[in-house]
Short mmCIF file of C-alpha atoms in Angstrom, two decimals:
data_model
loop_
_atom_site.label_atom_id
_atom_site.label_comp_id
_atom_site.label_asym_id
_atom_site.label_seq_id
_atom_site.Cartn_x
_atom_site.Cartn_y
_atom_site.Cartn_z
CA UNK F 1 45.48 -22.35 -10.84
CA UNK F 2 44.70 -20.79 -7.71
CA UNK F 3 46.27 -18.49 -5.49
CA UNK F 4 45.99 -17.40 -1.87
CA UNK F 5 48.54 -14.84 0.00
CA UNK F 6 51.17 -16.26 2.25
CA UNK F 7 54.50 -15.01 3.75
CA UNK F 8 57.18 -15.06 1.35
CA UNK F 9 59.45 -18.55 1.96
CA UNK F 10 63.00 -19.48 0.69
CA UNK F 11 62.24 -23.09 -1.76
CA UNK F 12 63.96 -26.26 -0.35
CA UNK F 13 66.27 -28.22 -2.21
CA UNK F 14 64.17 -30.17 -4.60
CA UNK F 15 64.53 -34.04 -4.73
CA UNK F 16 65.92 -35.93 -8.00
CA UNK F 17 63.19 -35.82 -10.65
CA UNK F 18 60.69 -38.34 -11.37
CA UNK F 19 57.83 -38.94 -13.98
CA UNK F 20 54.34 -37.41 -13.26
CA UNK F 21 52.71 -40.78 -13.29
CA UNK F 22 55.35 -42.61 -11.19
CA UNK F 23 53.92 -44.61 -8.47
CA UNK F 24 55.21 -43.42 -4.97
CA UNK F 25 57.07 -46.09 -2.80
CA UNK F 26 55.41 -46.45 1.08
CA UNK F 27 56.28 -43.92 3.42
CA UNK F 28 57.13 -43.92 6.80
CA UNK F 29 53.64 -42.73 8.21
CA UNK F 30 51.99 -45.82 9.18
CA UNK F 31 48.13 -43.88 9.80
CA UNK F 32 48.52 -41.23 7.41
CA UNK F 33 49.90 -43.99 4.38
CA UNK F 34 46.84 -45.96 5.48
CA UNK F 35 44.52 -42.97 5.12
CA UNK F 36 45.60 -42.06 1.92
CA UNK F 37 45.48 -45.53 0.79
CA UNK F 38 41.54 -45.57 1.38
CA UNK F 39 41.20 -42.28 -0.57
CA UNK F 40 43.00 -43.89 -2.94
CA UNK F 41 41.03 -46.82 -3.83
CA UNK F 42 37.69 -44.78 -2.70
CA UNK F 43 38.34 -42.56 -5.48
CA UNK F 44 40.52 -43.88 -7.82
CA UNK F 45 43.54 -41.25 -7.46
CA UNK F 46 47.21 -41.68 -7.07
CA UNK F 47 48.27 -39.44 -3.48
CA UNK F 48 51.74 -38.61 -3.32
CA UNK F 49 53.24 -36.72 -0.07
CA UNK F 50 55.70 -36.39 2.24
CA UNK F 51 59.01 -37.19 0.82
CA UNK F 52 57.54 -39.31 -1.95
CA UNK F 53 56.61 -35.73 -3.84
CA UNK F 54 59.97 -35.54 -5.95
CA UNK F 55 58.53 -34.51 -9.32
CA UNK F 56 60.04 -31.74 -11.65
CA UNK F 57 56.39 -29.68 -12.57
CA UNK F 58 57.14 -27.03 -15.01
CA UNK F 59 56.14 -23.96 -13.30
CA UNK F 60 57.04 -23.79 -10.00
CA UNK F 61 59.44 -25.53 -7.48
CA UNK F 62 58.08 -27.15 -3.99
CA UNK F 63 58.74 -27.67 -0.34
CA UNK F 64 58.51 -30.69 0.84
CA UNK F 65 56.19 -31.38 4.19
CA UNK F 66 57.04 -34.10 6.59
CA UNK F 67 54.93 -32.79 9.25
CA UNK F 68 52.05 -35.52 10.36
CA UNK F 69 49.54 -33.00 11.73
CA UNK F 70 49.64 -30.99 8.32
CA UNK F 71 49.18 -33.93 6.45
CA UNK F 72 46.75 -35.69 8.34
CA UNK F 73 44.53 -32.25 7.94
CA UNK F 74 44.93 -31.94 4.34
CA UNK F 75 43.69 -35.84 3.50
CA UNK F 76 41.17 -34.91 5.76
CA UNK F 77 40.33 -31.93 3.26
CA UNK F 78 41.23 -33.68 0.19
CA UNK F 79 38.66 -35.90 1.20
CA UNK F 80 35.61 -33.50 2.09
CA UNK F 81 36.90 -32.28 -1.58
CA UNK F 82 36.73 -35.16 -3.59
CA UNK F 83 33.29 -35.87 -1.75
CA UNK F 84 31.62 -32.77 -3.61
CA UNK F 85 31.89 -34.82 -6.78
CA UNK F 86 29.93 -37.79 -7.78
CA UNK F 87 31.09 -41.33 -7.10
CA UNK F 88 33.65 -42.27 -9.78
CA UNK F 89 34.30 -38.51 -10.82
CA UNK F 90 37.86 -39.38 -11.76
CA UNK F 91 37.61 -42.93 -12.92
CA UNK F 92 35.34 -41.34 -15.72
CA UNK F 93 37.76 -38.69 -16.26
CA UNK F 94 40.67 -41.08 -17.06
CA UNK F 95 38.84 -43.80 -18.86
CA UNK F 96 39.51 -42.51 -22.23
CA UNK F 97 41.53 -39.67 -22.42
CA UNK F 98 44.22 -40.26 -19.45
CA UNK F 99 45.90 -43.03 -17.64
CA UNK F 100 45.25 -41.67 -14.01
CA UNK F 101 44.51 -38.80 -11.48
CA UNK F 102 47.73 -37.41 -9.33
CA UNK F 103 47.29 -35.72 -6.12
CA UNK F 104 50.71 -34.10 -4.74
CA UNK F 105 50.54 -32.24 -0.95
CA UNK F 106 53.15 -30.31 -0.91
CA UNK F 107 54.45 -26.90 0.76
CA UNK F 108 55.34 -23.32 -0.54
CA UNK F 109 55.27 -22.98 -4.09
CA UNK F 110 57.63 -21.29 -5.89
CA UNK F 111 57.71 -19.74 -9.30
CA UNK F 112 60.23 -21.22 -12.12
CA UNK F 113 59.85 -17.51 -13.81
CA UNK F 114 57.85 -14.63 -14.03
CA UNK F 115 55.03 -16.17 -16.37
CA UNK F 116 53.68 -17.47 -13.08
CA UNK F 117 51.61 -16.76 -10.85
CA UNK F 118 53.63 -16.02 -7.24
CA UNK F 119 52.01 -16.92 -4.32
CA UNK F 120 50.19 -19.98 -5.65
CA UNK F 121 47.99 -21.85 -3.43
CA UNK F 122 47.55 -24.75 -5.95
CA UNK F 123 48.01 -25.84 -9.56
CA UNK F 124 46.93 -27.87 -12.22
CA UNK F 125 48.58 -29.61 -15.16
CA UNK F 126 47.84 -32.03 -17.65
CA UNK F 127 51.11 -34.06 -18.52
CA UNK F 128 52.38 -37.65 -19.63
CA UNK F 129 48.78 -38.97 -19.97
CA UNK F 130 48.24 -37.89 -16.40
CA UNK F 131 45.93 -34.96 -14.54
CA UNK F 132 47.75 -34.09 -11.93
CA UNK F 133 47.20 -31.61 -9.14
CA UNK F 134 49.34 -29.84 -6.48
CA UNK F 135 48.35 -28.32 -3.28
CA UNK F 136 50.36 -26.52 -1.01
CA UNK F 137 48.69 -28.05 2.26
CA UNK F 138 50.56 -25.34 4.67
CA UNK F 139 47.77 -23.15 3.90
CA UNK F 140 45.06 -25.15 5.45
CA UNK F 141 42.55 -24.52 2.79
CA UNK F 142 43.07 -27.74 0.64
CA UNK F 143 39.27 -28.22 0.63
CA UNK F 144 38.72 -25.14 -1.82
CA UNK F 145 41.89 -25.92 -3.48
CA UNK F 146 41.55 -28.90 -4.57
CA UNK F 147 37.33 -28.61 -5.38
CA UNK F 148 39.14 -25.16 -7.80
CA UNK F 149 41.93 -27.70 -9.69
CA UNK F 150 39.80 -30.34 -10.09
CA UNK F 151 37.64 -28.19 -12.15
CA UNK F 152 40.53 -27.50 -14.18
CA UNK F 153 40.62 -30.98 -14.99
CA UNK F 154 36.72 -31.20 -15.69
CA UNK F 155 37.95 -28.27 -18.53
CA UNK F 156 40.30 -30.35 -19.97
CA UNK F 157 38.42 -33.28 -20.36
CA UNK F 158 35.32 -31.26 -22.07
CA UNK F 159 38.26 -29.92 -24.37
CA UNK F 160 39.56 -33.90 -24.97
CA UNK F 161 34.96 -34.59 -25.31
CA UNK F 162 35.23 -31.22 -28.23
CA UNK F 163 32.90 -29.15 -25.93
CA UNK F 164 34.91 -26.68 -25.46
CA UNK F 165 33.81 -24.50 -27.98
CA UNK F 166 30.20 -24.33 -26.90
CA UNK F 167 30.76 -24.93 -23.74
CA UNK F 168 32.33 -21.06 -24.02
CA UNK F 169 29.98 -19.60 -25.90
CA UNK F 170 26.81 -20.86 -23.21
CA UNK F 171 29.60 -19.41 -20.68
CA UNK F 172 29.28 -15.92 -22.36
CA UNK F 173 25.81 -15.64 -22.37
CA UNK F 174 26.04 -15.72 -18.55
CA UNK F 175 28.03 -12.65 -18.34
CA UNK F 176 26.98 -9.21 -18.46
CA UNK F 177 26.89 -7.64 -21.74
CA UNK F 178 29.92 -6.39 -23.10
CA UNK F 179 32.19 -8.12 -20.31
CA UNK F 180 35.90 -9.65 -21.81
CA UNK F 181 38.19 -11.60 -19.65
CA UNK F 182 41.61 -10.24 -18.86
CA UNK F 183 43.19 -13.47 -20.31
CA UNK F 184 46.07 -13.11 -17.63
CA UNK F 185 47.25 -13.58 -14.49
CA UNK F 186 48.59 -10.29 -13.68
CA UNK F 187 46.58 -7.00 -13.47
CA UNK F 188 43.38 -7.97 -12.32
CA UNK F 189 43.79 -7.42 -9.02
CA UNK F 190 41.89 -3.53 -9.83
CA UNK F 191 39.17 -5.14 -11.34
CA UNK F 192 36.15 -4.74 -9.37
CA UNK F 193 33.17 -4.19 -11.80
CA UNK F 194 30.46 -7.30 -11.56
CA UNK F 195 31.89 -8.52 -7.72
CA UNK F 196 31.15 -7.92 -4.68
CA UNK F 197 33.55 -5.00 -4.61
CA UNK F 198 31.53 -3.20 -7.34
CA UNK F 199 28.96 -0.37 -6.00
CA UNK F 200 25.70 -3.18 -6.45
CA UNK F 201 22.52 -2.58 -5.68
CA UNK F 202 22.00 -6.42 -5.23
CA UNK F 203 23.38 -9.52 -4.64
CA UNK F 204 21.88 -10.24 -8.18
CA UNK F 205 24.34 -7.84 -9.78
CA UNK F 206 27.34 -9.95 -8.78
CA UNK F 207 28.22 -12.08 -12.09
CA UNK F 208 31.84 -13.06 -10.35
CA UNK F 209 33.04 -14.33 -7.13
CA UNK F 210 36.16 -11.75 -6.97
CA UNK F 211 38.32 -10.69 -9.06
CA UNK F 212 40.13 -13.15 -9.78
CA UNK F 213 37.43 -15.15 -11.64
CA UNK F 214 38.04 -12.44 -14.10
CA UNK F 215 40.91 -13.27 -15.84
CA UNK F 216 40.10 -16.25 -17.48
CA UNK F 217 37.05 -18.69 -18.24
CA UNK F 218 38.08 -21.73 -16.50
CA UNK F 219 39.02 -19.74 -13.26
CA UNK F 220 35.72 -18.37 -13.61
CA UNK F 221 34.14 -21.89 -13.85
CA UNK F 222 36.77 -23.40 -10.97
CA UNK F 223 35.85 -20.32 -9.04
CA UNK F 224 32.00 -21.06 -9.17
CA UNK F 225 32.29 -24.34 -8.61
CA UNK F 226 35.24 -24.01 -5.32
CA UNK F 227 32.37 -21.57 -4.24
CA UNK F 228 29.05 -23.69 -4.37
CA UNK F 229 31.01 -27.26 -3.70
CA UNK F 230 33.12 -26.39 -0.35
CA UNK F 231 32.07 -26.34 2.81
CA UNK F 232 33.91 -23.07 3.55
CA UNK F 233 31.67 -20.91 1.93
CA UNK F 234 28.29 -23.00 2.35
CA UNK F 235 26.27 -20.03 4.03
CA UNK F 236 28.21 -17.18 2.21
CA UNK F 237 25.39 -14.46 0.73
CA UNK F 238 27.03 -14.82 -2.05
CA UNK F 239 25.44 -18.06 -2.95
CA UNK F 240 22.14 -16.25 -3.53
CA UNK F 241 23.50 -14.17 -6.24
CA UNK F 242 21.42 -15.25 -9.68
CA UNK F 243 24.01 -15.17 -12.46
CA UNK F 244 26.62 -17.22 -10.20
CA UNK F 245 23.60 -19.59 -9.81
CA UNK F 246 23.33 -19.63 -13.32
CA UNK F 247 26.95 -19.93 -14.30
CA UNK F 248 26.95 -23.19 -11.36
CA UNK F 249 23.41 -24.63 -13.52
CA UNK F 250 25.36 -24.50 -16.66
CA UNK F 251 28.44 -26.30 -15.33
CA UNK F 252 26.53 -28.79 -13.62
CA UNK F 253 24.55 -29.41 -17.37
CA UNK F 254 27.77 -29.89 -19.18
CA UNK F 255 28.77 -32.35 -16.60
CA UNK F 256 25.69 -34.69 -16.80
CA UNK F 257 26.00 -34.55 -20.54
CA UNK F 258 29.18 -35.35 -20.82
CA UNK F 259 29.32 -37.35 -17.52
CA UNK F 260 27.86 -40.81 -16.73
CA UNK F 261 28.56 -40.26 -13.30
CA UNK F 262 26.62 -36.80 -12.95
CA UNK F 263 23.37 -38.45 -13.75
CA UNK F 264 23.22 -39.51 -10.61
CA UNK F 265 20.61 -39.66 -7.98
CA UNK F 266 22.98 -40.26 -5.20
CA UNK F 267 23.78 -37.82 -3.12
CA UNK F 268 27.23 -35.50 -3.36
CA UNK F 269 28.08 -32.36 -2.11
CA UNK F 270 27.78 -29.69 -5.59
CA UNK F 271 24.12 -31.78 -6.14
CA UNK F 272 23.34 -30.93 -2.52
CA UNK F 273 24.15 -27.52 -2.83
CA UNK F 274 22.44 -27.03 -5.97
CA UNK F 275 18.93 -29.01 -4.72
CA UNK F 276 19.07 -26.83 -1.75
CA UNK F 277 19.11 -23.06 -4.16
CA UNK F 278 16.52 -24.64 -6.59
CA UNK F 279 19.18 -24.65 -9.56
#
């Protein structure tokens, strides 16, 4: 989960319910359906938008967007997203453990209940056999978004592989000594020590992108990885920091190990990133 201020927004009715993994029927955008359709079968993920999004997600409620321009932009981003991963990223990821990869634009999120987080920007879930991710494309940031949920999924899937365990202890060893997560969502907005808001000497005492990458693991990892695989931060300062380097080498070595389709010599936009800062 991600989350990005917004203005505060009433929720829309919601639509009747339907299953995670439920195929959407053809909507009325002749371009944009044909776009997404491409993505689709590019990538092997299910897109669902406009009025087709109609799902019942656990945490939060959803507007609805009809508007063409917004949508058009976010495929456009979902795209340049998906293209920081290797070539058959999410086939891979489904082939044992899931029976497909859900995309769902949508607008303002809204909380169900205080547990959540309230100005969401995104969110991940795993449910019915399905990864499935939802973006609230009004922000125009669906790039980073989606790069941040879909390394929520690469989590899950080295929790289905039994990585997990190690995967968190090689995570600690890139953190300074001493350092515990929050393990929650609220409170660490004061947390400053080890990010760019800390008093540092250097760039190479910054261990954490902000603070949000502070209150849990995977955030951390999703928070690296939105950071050195979008295009909105490719010549932020921050990218020379060591430890986030390091943090980014040791993702990137869990994914070829557990991940045909990272041992790849083909080009994609984390390998790119990671050729060019000598990882």
């Amino acid at each position: 989960m991600w989350e990005y201020a917004k203005a505060e927004s009433e929720v829309a009715d919601v639509a009747p319910v339907k299953e995670y993994g439920e195929l959407p029927v053809e909507i009325d955008y002749a371009d944009l359906t044909d776009k997404a359709e491409v993505i689709e079968e590019k990538y092997n993920v299910n897109i669902v938008m406009g009025e087709n999004v109609t799902c019942d997600f656990d945490a939060y409620e959803y507007e609805q967007v009809s508007d063409e321009t917004m949508i058009a932009d976010a495929l456009e981003q979902l795209e340049l997203a998906l293209d920081a991963f290797p070539d058959g990223m999410c086939t891979e990821l489904a082939l044992d453990y899931a029976s497909g990869f859900n995309i769902y634009l949508c607008g303002t999120f809204v909380p169900k209940d205080s547990e959540n987080i309230s100005d969401a920007g995104a969110f991940y879930t795993f449910e019915n056999g399905c990864y499935n991710l939802a973006v609230d494309v009004t922000l125009g940031n669906t790039e980073a978004n989606v790069i941040h949920e879909m390394t929520h999924a690469i989590d899950d899937y080295f929790f289905f592989c039994g990585a997990s365990e190690q995967l968190e202890k090689d995570w600690s060893a890139c953190n300074p000594n001493g350092f515990a997560y929050l393990n929650s969502y609220f409170g660490y907005e004061e947390l400053s020590e080890y990010t760019c808001w800390d008093d540092y000497e250097s760039v190479h005492d910054i261990y954490f992108v902000d603070a949000y990458s502070c209150t849990f693991p995977g955030e951390d990892r999703s928070r690296v990885f939105e950071y050195f695989g979008s295009e909105t931060y490719k010549e932020d300062w921050l990218l020379d920091s060591e430890p986030l380097r390091r943090k980014a080498g040791v993702l990137l070595d869990y994914c070829s190990k557990y991940l045909e389709c990272f041992r790849t010599d083909k080009i994609y936009g984390i390998k790119t990133k990671s050729e060019e800062l000598g990882w």
